[in-house]
């Protein structure tokens, strides 16, 4: 369910080319070494297949957390601030030039990779690094939740399901904390950021989105209906032969207000992202569409829980009315409203099959923010309660507009904790008082495959060093 972020990549950079640390001469060398590890791990992660990227995320997070204390120490040394009780003095010798490839900005040319942006400030280097930390925490939450949506394996037990949701919630709250720190830090900046990925509004929006996703997970942990629908669609499930699904009573009114709070956070995030601007300062359509779908899904969940609360009170007509409200929020029509063949119904069924394939392959699943999953749950309850109402109770179903006007305000369950920046220990600082034993010059490094520059290979069968004597591998028919 969390948004499928793509981790950014970066170029090589030597800190000693722009900074000199008089108090700790080896600080720049250690910072360049740890940054090189981060750069390599991000590029290797980008080349991995989708099924192998999830297990690689803890390694990336560990490498970034190892690099952050050195970056923060240089940043503190520029202002002659103390690090772990020791004075660090860093002098800027030349303007640094670091390249990062953004992943949230809109594509200037559809289908072509976004061009790198040049960062000429250590502040924006820190923003890119911390944003990557937040994205990694969100992707770790996705990896924890993925087994809940797979319908080809053995269904998860109650304890395994609770553990997966708890782990994902912790990662989402960590992501919200990192983005919240960036949003607060960006308030004091006077220069314009190089791209939309690291603006103050984007950081605030990502913090609100992570908080909204964590809020919905608090509902999912005690919501039995998605598990029942997934179990019914699982071909490997055999429990139906001897046992009916257990659907315990839920605190429907409380869950509905939590869903409304998540919808409010998503609406605020969507407003911040849409106000970012156009061109290079515009965010991509996939993120904007996800935020809108997340808001609709959260409101539909709230309507479903109000329907469950009404059904528990014996008001089946009102319960069905709330389900109609949920479908209206999702943008679908009830089966009772439109009978027979429907183009919209066929399109929805096709989208469901495509989403199931994405879940099985582990590629870009959940990009609809759980919209199709919630539709399945509402339609299951709608079929069940309609049968009861048609045969036994025969209560009138109110119009969706009258029920939506009675929606209460949302209620938060989580609070964002302040992000604690890592700091170099005193022993590490003492060890860096010695002069560096080697240079950290990366100017002779070969370009990576992540760049647009292509490396011409030697023709097959040619003598080494004679590829210039062969005809150019052009695709033109005439020269």
Coordinates of C-alpha atoms in Angstrom, one line a residue:
X1 CA 0.0 0.0 0.0
X2 CA 2.8 2.6 0.7
X3 CA 3.9 4.5 -2.3
X4 CA 6.6 2.7 -4.5
X5 CA 9.4 5.3 -4.3
X6 CA 12.4 5.1 -6.6
X7 CA 15.7 5.8 -4.9
X8 CA 17.8 8.6 -6.4
X9 CA 21.4 8.1 -7.6
X10 CA 24.3 10.4 -7.4
X11 CA 27.7 11.1 -8.9
X12 CA 31.2 10.8 -7.3
X13 CA 32.5 13.7 -5.2
X14 CA 35.7 14.3 -3.4
X15 CA 35.3 16.4 -0.2
X16 CA 38.9 17.4 -0.2
X17 CA 38.4 19.2 -3.5
X18 CA 36.2 21.8 -1.8
X19 CA 36.8 21.5 1.9
X20 CA 39.8 21.5 4.3
X21 CA 39.4 20.4 7.9
X22 CA 42.2 22.0 10.0
X23 CA 41.3 20.3 13.3
X24 CA 40.7 16.8 11.9
X25 CA 42.6 16.4 8.6
X26 CA 41.3 12.9 7.8
X27 CA 37.6 14.0 8.1
X28 CA 37.2 14.8 4.4
X29 CA 38.8 11.5 3.4
X30 CA 36.5 9.4 5.6
X31 CA 33.5 11.4 4.4
X32 CA 34.5 10.7 0.7
X33 CA 35.0 7.0 1.4
X34 CA 31.6 6.5 3.0
X35 CA 29.9 8.6 0.3
X36 CA 31.5 6.4 -2.3
X37 CA 29.9 3.4 -0.7
X38 CA 26.5 5.1 -0.7
X39 CA 26.9 6.0 -4.3
X40 CA 27.8 2.5 -5.4
X41 CA 25.0 0.9 -3.3
X42 CA 22.4 3.2 -4.8
X43 CA 23.5 2.4 -8.4
X44 CA 23.7 -1.3 -7.7
X45 CA 20.2 -1.2 -6.2
X46 CA 18.9 0.5 -9.3
X47 CA 20.2 -2.3 -11.5
X48 CA 18.7 -5.1 -9.4
X49 CA 15.5 -6.8 -10.5
X50 CA 12.4 -5.9 -8.6
X51 CA 12.3 -9.1 -6.7
X52 CA 15.8 -8.5 -5.3
X53 CA 15.5 -4.9 -4.4
X54 CA 13.5 -5.5 -1.2
X55 CA 16.2 -7.6 0.6
X56 CA 18.8 -5.0 -0.5
X57 CA 17.1 -2.1 1.3
X58 CA 18.6 -2.7 4.8
X59 CA 22.1 -2.6 3.3
X60 CA 21.4 0.8 1.7
X61 CA 20.0 2.2 5.0
X62 CA 23.0 1.0 6.9
X63 CA 25.4 2.6 4.4
X64 CA 23.6 5.9 4.5
X65 CA 23.5 5.9 8.3
X66 CA 27.3 5.3 8.3
X67 CA 27.8 8.3 6.0
X68 CA 25.5 10.7 7.7
X69 CA 27.7 11.5 10.8
X70 CA 30.6 12.5 8.6
X71 CA 28.5 14.7 6.4
X72 CA 26.9 16.4 9.5
X73 CA 30.4 16.8 11.0
X74 CA 31.6 18.7 8.0
X75 CA 28.4 20.8 8.0
X76 CA 28.9 21.6 11.7
X77 CA 32.6 22.4 11.1
X78 CA 31.7 25.1 8.5
X79 CA 30.1 27.0 11.4
X80 CA 32.8 26.0 13.9
X81 CA 30.3 24.1 16.0
X82 CA 31.2 21.3 18.4
X83 CA 30.7 17.6 17.5
X84 CA 30.6 15.3 20.5
X85 CA 32.2 18.0 22.7
X86 CA 35.1 18.6 20.3
X87 CA 35.6 21.7 18.1
X88 CA 35.6 21.0 14.4
X89 CA 37.0 23.6 12.0
X90 CA 36.2 23.2 8.3
X91 CA 37.2 25.7 5.6
X92 CA 35.4 26.0 2.2
X93 CA 38.1 26.3 -0.5
X94 CA 35.8 26.1 -3.6
X95 CA 32.2 25.7 -4.4
X96 CA 31.2 22.0 -4.4
X97 CA 29.4 20.6 -7.4
X98 CA 27.5 17.4 -6.8
X99 CA 25.1 15.7 -9.2
X100 CA 21.9 13.9 -8.1
X101 CA 19.2 12.3 -10.2
X102 CA 15.8 13.2 -8.8
X103 CA 12.9 10.7 -8.9
X104 CA 9.8 12.7 -7.9
X105 CA 10.1 15.5 -10.4
X106 CA 8.1 15.4 -13.5
X107 CA 9.7 14.0 -16.7
X108 CA 10.5 16.7 -19.2
X109 CA 10.3 14.2 -22.0
X110 CA 7.9 11.2 -21.4
X111 CA 9.7 7.9 -21.4
X112 CA 13.2 9.4 -20.9
X113 CA 15.1 9.3 -17.6
X114 CA 15.2 12.6 -15.7
X115 CA 18.4 14.5 -16.1
X116 CA 20.7 15.0 -13.2
X117 CA 20.6 18.3 -11.3
X118 CA 23.7 20.0 -10.0
X119 CA 23.9 20.7 -6.2
X120 CA 26.3 23.4 -5.2
X121 CA 25.6 23.4 -1.5
X122 CA 26.3 20.9 1.3
X123 CA 22.8 21.7 2.6
X124 CA 21.1 20.2 -0.4
X125 CA 23.5 17.2 -0.4
X126 CA 22.1 16.6 3.1
X127 CA 18.5 17.0 1.9
X128 CA 19.0 14.4 -0.9
X129 CA 20.6 12.0 1.6
X130 CA 17.9 12.4 4.2
X131 CA 15.1 12.2 1.6
X132 CA 16.7 8.9 0.5
X133 CA 16.5 7.7 4.1
X134 CA 12.8 8.5 4.2
X135 CA 12.2 6.7 0.9
X136 CA 14.1 3.7 2.1
X137 CA 12.0 3.4 5.2
X138 CA 8.8 3.6 3.1
X139 CA 10.1 0.8 0.8
X140 CA 11.0 -1.3 3.8
X141 CA 7.4 -0.9 5.0
X142 CA 6.2 -2.1 1.5
X143 CA 8.4 -5.2 1.8
X144 CA 6.9 -6.0 5.2
X145 CA 3.4 -5.7 3.8
X146 CA 3.9 -7.5 0.5
X147 CA 3.1 -11.1 1.9
X148 CA -0.3 -9.8 3.1
X149 CA -1.4 -9.3 -0.6
X150 CA 0.1 -12.4 -2.2
X151 CA -2.7 -14.8 -3.1
X152 CA -0.6 -17.7 -4.5
X153 CA 1.1 -18.8 -1.3
X154 CA -0.1 -20.0 2.1
X155 CA -2.1 -17.3 3.9
X156 CA -0.4 -15.6 6.8
X157 CA -1.5 -16.4 10.3
X158 CA -2.9 -13.8 12.7
X159 CA 0.5 -13.4 14.6
X160 CA 2.5 -13.1 11.4
X161 CA 0.0 -10.6 10.0
X162 CA 0.2 -8.4 13.2
X163 CA 4.0 -8.6 13.1
X164 CA 4.2 -7.5 9.5
X165 CA 1.8 -4.5 10.1
X166 CA 3.6 -3.4 13.2
X167 CA 7.0 -3.5 11.5
X168 CA 5.6 -1.5 8.5
X169 CA 4.1 1.1 10.9
X170 CA 7.4 1.6 12.6
X171 CA 9.1 2.2 9.3
X172 CA 6.5 4.6 8.1
X173 CA 6.7 6.7 11.3
X174 CA 10.5 6.8 10.9
X175 CA 10.0 8.1 7.4
X176 CA 7.5 10.7 8.6
X177 CA 10.0 11.8 11.2
X178 CA 12.8 12.3 8.6
X179 CA 10.6 14.2 6.2
X180 CA 9.3 16.4 9.0
X181 CA 12.9 17.3 10.0
X182 CA 13.6 18.2 6.4
X183 CA 10.5 20.4 6.2
X184 CA 11.4 22.2 9.4
X185 CA 15.0 22.7 8.3
X186 CA 14.0 24.0 4.9
X187 CA 12.1 26.9 6.5
X188 CA 15.3 28.7 7.2
X189 CA 16.8 28.4 3.7
X190 CA 17.0 31.5 1.5
X191 CA 18.1 29.9 -1.8
X192 CA 15.9 28.1 -4.2
X193 CA 16.3 24.3 -4.3
X194 CA 17.5 22.8 -7.6
X195 CA 14.5 20.6 -8.1
X196 CA 11.1 19.8 -6.7
X197 CA 12.2 16.7 -4.8
X198 CA 13.9 18.7 -2.0
X199 CA 11.6 21.7 -1.6
X200 CA 10.0 22.5 1.7
X201 CA 6.5 21.7 0.4
X202 CA 7.5 18.3 -0.9
X203 CA 9.2 17.3 2.4
X204 CA 6.0 18.4 4.3
X205 CA 3.8 16.5 1.9
X206 CA 5.9 13.3 2.2
X207 CA 5.8 13.6 6.0
X208 CA 2.0 13.9 5.9
X209 CA 1.7 11.0 3.4
X210 CA 3.8 8.7 5.6
X211 CA 1.7 9.7 8.7
X212 CA -1.5 8.9 6.7
X213 CA -0.2 5.5 5.6
X214 CA 0.8 4.7 9.2
X215 CA -2.7 5.7 10.4
X216 CA -4.4 3.4 7.9
X217 CA -2.1 0.5 9.1
X218 CA -3.5 1.0 12.6
X219 CA -6.9 0.3 11.1
X220 CA -5.7 -2.6 9.0
X221 CA -4.2 -4.4 12.0
X222 CA -7.7 -5.0 13.5
X223 CA -9.7 -4.9 10.2
X224 CA -10.7 -8.5 9.4
X225 CA -12.4 -7.9 6.1
X226 CA -9.4 -7.4 3.7
X227 CA -8.0 -10.7 5.1
X228 CA -11.3 -12.5 4.5
X229 CA -11.4 -11.2 0.9
X230 CA -7.8 -12.2 0.2
X231 CA -8.4 -15.6 1.8
X232 CA -11.4 -16.2 -0.5
X233 CA -9.3 -15.4 -3.5
X234 CA -6.4 -17.6 -2.5
X235 CA -6.3 -20.9 -4.4
X236 CA -4.1 -22.5 -1.7
X237 CA -6.5 -21.9 1.1
X238 CA -8.2 -25.0 2.5
X239 CA -9.7 -23.5 5.7
X240 CA -13.1 -23.0 4.1
X241 CA -13.6 -26.8 4.0
X242 CA -13.9 -27.1 7.7
X243 CA -14.1 -23.6 9.2
X244 CA -16.0 -20.4 8.3
X245 CA -14.0 -17.1 8.4
X246 CA -14.0 -15.5 11.8
X247 CA -15.1 -11.8 11.6
X248 CA -14.9 -10.3 15.1
X249 CA -16.7 -7.2 16.0
X250 CA -14.6 -4.1 15.4
X251 CA -14.6 -0.6 16.9
X252 CA -16.2 0.7 13.8
X253 CA -16.8 4.3 14.8
X254 CA -13.2 4.7 16.0
X255 CA -11.8 3.1 12.9
X256 CA -14.0 5.4 10.7
X257 CA -12.6 8.5 12.4
X258 CA -9.0 7.2 11.9
X259 CA -9.7 6.7 8.2
X260 CA -11.0 10.3 8.0
X261 CA -7.9 11.6 9.7
X262 CA -5.8 9.7 7.1
X263 CA -7.9 11.2 4.3
X264 CA -7.3 14.7 5.7
X265 CA -3.5 14.2 5.8
X266 CA -3.6 12.9 2.2
X267 CA -5.6 15.9 1.1
X268 CA -3.1 18.3 2.6
X269 CA -0.2 16.4 1.0
X270 CA -2.0 16.5 -2.4
X271 CA -2.5 20.3 -2.0
X272 CA 1.1 20.9 -1.2
X273 CA 2.3 18.8 -4.2
X274 CA 0.0 20.4 -6.7
X275 CA 1.1 23.8 -5.6
X276 CA 4.7 23.1 -6.3
X277 CA 4.6 24.7 -9.8
X278 CA 5.2 23.6 -13.4
X279 CA 8.2 22.5 -15.5
X280 CA 11.2 21.5 -13.4
X281 CA 9.4 22.4 -10.2
X282 CA 6.5 20.0 -10.9
X283 CA 6.1 16.6 -9.3
X284 CA 5.3 13.6 -11.5
X285 CA 1.7 12.5 -12.2
X286 CA 2.1 9.1 -10.6
X287 CA 2.7 10.6 -7.1
X288 CA -0.2 13.1 -7.6
X289 CA -2.5 10.3 -8.7
X290 CA -1.5 8.2 -5.8
X291 CA -2.3 10.9 -3.3
X292 CA -5.7 11.5 -4.7
X293 CA -6.4 7.7 -4.8
X294 CA -5.2 7.4 -1.2
X295 CA -7.6 10.2 -0.1
X296 CA -10.6 8.4 -1.9
X297 CA -9.7 5.0 -0.4
X298 CA -9.4 6.4 3.1
X299 CA -12.9 8.1 2.8
X300 CA -14.3 4.9 1.4
X301 CA -12.9 2.9 4.3
X302 CA -14.6 5.4 6.7
X303 CA -17.9 4.9 4.9
X304 CA -17.5 1.2 5.2
X305 CA -16.9 1.3 8.9
X306 CA -19.9 3.6 9.4
X307 CA -21.9 1.0 7.5
X308 CA -20.5 -1.8 9.7
X309 CA -21.5 0.2 12.8
X310 CA -25.1 0.7 11.4
X311 CA -25.4 -3.0 10.5
X312 CA -24.3 -4.0 14.1
X313 CA -27.2 -1.8 15.3
X314 CA -29.7 -3.5 13.0
X315 CA -30.0 -0.7 10.5
X316 CA -29.3 -2.6 7.4
X317 CA -30.7 0.1 5.1
X318 CA -28.3 2.7 6.5
X319 CA -25.5 0.2 6.3
X320 CA -26.2 -0.3 2.6
X321 CA -26.4 3.5 2.1
X322 CA -22.9 3.8 3.6
X323 CA -21.6 1.2 1.2
X324 CA -23.1 3.1 -1.7
X325 CA -21.2 6.2 -0.3
X326 CA -18.0 4.2 -0.3
X327 CA -18.4 3.1 -3.9
X328 CA -19.2 6.7 -4.8
X329 CA -16.0 7.9 -3.2
X330 CA -14.0 5.3 -5.1
X331 CA -15.6 6.4 -8.4
X332 CA -17.5 3.1 -9.0
X333 CA -21.2 2.4 -9.4
X334 CA -23.1 -0.1 -7.4
X335 CA -24.2 -3.3 -9.1
X336 CA -27.8 -2.4 -8.2
X337 CA -27.4 0.9 -9.9
X338 CA -26.1 -0.4 -13.2
X339 CA -27.1 -4.0 -14.2
X340 CA -25.9 -6.0 -17.1
X341 CA -22.8 -5.4 -19.0
X342 CA -20.9 -2.3 -18.2
X343 CA -17.8 -0.8 -19.7
X344 CA -16.7 0.6 -16.4
X345 CA -17.2 -2.8 -14.7
X346 CA -15.1 -4.5 -17.4
X347 CA -12.4 -1.9 -17.0
X348 CA -12.4 -2.5 -13.2
X349 CA -12.1 -6.3 -13.6
X350 CA -9.2 -5.9 -16.0
X351 CA -7.5 -3.5 -13.6
X352 CA -7.9 -6.0 -10.7
X353 CA -6.3 -8.8 -12.8
X354 CA -3.4 -6.5 -13.7
X355 CA -2.9 -5.5 -10.1
X356 CA -2.9 -9.1 -9.0
X357 CA -0.1 -9.8 -11.5
X358 CA 1.9 -6.8 -10.1
X359 CA 1.6 -8.2 -6.6
X360 CA 2.8 -11.7 -7.7
X361 CA 5.8 -10.2 -9.6
X362 CA 6.4 -7.6 -6.8
X363 CA 6.7 -4.8 -9.3
X364 CA 5.0 -1.4 -8.6
X365 CA 2.1 -3.1 -6.8
X366 CA -0.2 -0.9 -4.6
X367 CA 0.2 2.2 -6.9
X368 CA -3.6 2.6 -6.6
X369 CA -3.3 3.1 -2.8
X370 CA -5.5 0.1 -2.1
X371 CA -8.4 1.3 -4.2
X372 CA -9.2 -2.0 -5.8
X373 CA -8.8 -3.9 -2.6
X374 CA -11.3 -1.7 -0.8
X375 CA -13.7 -2.1 -3.7
X376 CA -13.7 -5.8 -3.3
X377 CA -14.4 -5.5 0.4
X378 CA -17.3 -3.1 -0.1
X379 CA -18.8 -5.3 -2.9
X380 CA -18.6 -8.4 -0.6
X381 CA -20.5 -6.7 2.2
X382 CA -22.9 -5.1 -0.3
X383 CA -23.9 -8.5 -1.7
X384 CA -24.3 -10.0 1.8
X385 CA -26.3 -7.2 3.3
X386 CA -28.5 -6.7 0.2
X387 CA -29.5 -10.4 0.4
X388 CA -30.5 -9.9 4.1
X389 CA -32.3 -6.7 3.4
X390 CA -34.2 -8.0 0.4
X391 CA -35.4 -11.2 2.2
X392 CA -35.8 -10.3 5.9
X393 CA -35.7 -6.6 6.9
X394 CA -36.7 -4.6 3.8
X395 CA -35.4 -1.3 5.1
X396 CA -35.2 1.8 2.9
X397 CA -31.7 2.8 1.7
X398 CA -31.0 6.5 2.1
X399 CA -29.3 8.6 -0.6
X400 CA -25.5 8.9 -0.3
X401 CA -25.6 12.6 -0.2
X402 CA -27.6 12.7 3.1
X403 CA -25.2 10.3 4.8
X404 CA -22.0 12.1 3.6
X405 CA -23.2 15.3 5.1
X406 CA -23.1 13.7 8.6
X407 CA -19.4 12.6 8.4
X408 CA -17.6 13.6 11.6
X409 CA -14.0 15.0 11.9
X410 CA -11.0 12.7 11.9
X411 CA -9.0 11.5 14.9
X412 CA -5.2 11.0 14.9
X413 CA -3.6 8.0 16.6
X414 CA 0.1 8.6 15.9
X415 CA 2.4 11.6 16.6
X416 CA 5.6 12.3 14.7
X417 CA 8.6 12.1 16.9
X418 CA 11.6 14.4 16.4
X419 CA 14.3 12.9 14.2
X420 CA 17.6 12.4 16.0
X421 CA 20.6 13.1 13.8
X422 CA 23.5 10.6 14.1
X423 CA 26.7 12.0 15.5
X424 CA 30.3 11.0 15.3
X425 CA 31.7 9.5 18.5
X426 CA 34.7 11.0 20.3
X427 CA 36.9 8.1 19.5
X428 CA 36.2 8.4 15.8
X429 CA 37.0 12.1 15.9
X430 CA 40.3 11.5 17.8
X431 CA 41.3 9.0 15.1
X432 CA 40.8 11.6 12.4
X433 CA 43.3 14.1 13.9
X434 CA 46.0 12.2 12.0
X435 CA 46.8 13.3 8.5
X436 CA 45.2 11.3 5.7
X437 CA 47.3 8.4 4.3
X438 CA 45.9 8.6 0.8
X439 CA 44.1 10.9 -1.6
X440 CA 40.3 10.9 -2.2
X441 CA 40.5 12.2 -5.8
X442 CA 37.9 10.5 -8.0
X443 CA 38.4 12.6 -11.1
X444 CA 39.8 9.6 -13.1
X445 CA 36.8 7.4 -12.3
X446 CA 35.1 5.9 -15.3
X447 CA 31.5 7.0 -16.1
X448 CA 28.8 4.6 -14.8
X449 CA 26.1 3.0 -16.8
X450 CA 23.6 5.3 -15.1
X451 CA 24.8 8.2 -17.2
X452 CA 23.6 9.1 -20.7
X453 CA 27.1 8.7 -22.1
X454 CA 27.5 5.5 -24.0
X455 CA 30.8 3.5 -24.0
X456 CA 31.7 2.2 -27.5
X457 CA 32.7 -1.5 -27.3
X458 CA 35.5 -3.0 -29.3
X459 CA 34.2 -4.8 -32.4
X460 CA 34.1 -8.6 -32.2
X461 CA 37.2 -10.1 -33.7
X462 CA 39.2 -6.8 -33.8
X463 CA 42.7 -6.5 -32.5
X464 CA 42.8 -4.7 -29.2
X465 CA 43.3 -0.9 -29.7
X466 CA 42.2 -0.8 -33.3
X467 CA 38.4 -0.2 -32.9
X468 CA 38.9 3.4 -34.3
X469 CA 39.8 1.9 -37.7
X470 CA 36.4 0.1 -38.1
X471 CA 33.3 1.7 -39.5
X472 CA 31.1 3.5 -37.0
X473 CA 28.2 1.4 -35.7
X474 CA 25.6 3.8 -37.2
X475 CA 22.1 2.6 -38.2
X476 CA 22.0 4.9 -41.2
X477 CA 21.8 3.2 -44.6
X478 CA 23.8 5.9 -46.5
X479 CA 26.8 7.9 -45.5

